[in-house]
XYZ file of C-alpha atoms in Angstrom:
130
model
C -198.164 -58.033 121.145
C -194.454 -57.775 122.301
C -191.564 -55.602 122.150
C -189.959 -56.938 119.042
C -193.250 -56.800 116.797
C -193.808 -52.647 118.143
C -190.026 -52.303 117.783
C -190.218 -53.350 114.282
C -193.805 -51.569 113.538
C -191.854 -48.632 115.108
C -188.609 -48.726 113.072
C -190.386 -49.572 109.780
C -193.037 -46.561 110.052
C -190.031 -44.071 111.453
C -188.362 -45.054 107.736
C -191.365 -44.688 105.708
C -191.934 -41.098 107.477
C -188.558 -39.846 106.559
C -189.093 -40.489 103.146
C -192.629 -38.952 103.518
C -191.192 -35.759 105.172
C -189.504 -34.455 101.773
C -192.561 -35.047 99.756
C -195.701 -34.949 102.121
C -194.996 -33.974 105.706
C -198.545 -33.699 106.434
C -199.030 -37.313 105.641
C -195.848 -38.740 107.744
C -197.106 -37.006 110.480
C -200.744 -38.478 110.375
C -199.220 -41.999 109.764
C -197.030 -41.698 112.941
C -200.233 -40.232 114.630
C -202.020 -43.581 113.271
C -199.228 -46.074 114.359
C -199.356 -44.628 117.915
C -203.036 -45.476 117.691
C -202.547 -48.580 116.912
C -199.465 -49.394 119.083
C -201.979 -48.450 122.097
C -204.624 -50.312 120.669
C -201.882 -52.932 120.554
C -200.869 -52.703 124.128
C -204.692 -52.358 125.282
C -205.204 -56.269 125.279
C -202.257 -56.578 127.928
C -203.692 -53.540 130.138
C -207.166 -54.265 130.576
C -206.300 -58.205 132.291
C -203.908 -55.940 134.537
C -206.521 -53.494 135.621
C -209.320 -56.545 136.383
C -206.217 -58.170 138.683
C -206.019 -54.639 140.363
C -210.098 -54.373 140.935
C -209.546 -58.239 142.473
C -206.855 -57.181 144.965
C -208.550 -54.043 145.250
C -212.345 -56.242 146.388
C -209.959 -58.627 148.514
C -208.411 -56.063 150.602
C -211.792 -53.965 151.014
C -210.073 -50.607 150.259
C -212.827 -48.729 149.124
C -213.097 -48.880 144.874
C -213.097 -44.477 145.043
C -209.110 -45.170 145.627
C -209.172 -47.510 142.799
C -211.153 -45.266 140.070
C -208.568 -42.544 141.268
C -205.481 -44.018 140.594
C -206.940 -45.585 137.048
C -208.561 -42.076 136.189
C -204.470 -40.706 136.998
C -203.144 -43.150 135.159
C -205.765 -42.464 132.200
C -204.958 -38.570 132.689
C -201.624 -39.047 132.232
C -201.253 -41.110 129.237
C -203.696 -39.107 127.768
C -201.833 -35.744 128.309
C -198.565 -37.567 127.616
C -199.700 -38.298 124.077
C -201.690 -35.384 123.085
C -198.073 -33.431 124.278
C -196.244 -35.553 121.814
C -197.882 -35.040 119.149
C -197.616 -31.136 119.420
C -194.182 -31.295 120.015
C -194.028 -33.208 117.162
C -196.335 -30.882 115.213
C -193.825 -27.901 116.490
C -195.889 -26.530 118.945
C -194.207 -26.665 121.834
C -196.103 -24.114 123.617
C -198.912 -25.847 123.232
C -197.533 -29.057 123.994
C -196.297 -27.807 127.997
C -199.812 -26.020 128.136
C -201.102 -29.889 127.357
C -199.328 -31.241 130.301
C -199.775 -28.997 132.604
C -203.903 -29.186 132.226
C -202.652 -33.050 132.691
C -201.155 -32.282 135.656
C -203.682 -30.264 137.503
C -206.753 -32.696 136.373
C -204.613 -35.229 138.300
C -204.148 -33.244 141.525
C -208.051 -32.141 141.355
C -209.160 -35.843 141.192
C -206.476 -36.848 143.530
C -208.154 -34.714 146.232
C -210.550 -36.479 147.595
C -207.814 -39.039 148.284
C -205.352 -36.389 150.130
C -208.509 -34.858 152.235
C -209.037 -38.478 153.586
C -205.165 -39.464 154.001
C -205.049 -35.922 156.134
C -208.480 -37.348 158.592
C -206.636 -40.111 158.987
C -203.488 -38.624 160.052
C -205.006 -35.802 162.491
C -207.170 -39.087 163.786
C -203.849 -40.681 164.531
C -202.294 -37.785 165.598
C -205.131 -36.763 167.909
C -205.057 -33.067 166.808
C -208.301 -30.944 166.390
């Protein structure tokens, strides 16, 4: 996978869906739905050697793997959201699509929270405060 051959998968479905549009809207919008899939599916084989390099550092440095999970289970969150938004914008619901990203949002400060109550000990230890 690289940019040119999901820039051209990109372009090429984008001109088929046009056309689709006047005749069978439903359809161009399930085959961009399906050529997102893929694209991810696409991009999955780069990700998962990136996330096994984190989990290394992540073992070498001894920072507990709860940070780790955390910041993957964000990361998930948001892409998640992201895409589920687009395709209700693109569906024309755009309601629904801002109601999508803010669930997003909040899922990512409730698992984040753990994290912040820890970063706070550790600042009143520093600090010295009660």
């Amino acid at each position: 996978m690289n940019i040119i051959s999901v820039s051209i998968l990109a372009v090429f479905v984008s001109f088929v869906s046009l056309y689709l549009k006047k005749y069978l809207p439903e359809y161009a919008y399930a085959l961009n739905i399906i050529t997102v899939i893929i694209i991810i599916l696409m991009i999955l084989n780069k990700i998962l050697p990136i996330a096994e390099k984190l989990k290394s550092l992540i073992t070498y440095s001894k920072i507990s793997n709860e940070y780790f999970f955390c910041v993957i289970k964000s990361i998930g969150i948001c892409f998640i959201s992201q895409f589920a938004s687009n395709c209700c914008s693109d569906a024309g619901e755009k309601n629904l699509a801002l109601q999508v990203e803010f669930v997003g949002k909040v899922s990512v400060l409730v698992i984040s929270m753990p994290l912040f109550e820890k970063i706070m000990q550790t600042a009143i230890g520093i600090i010295g405060a009660k």
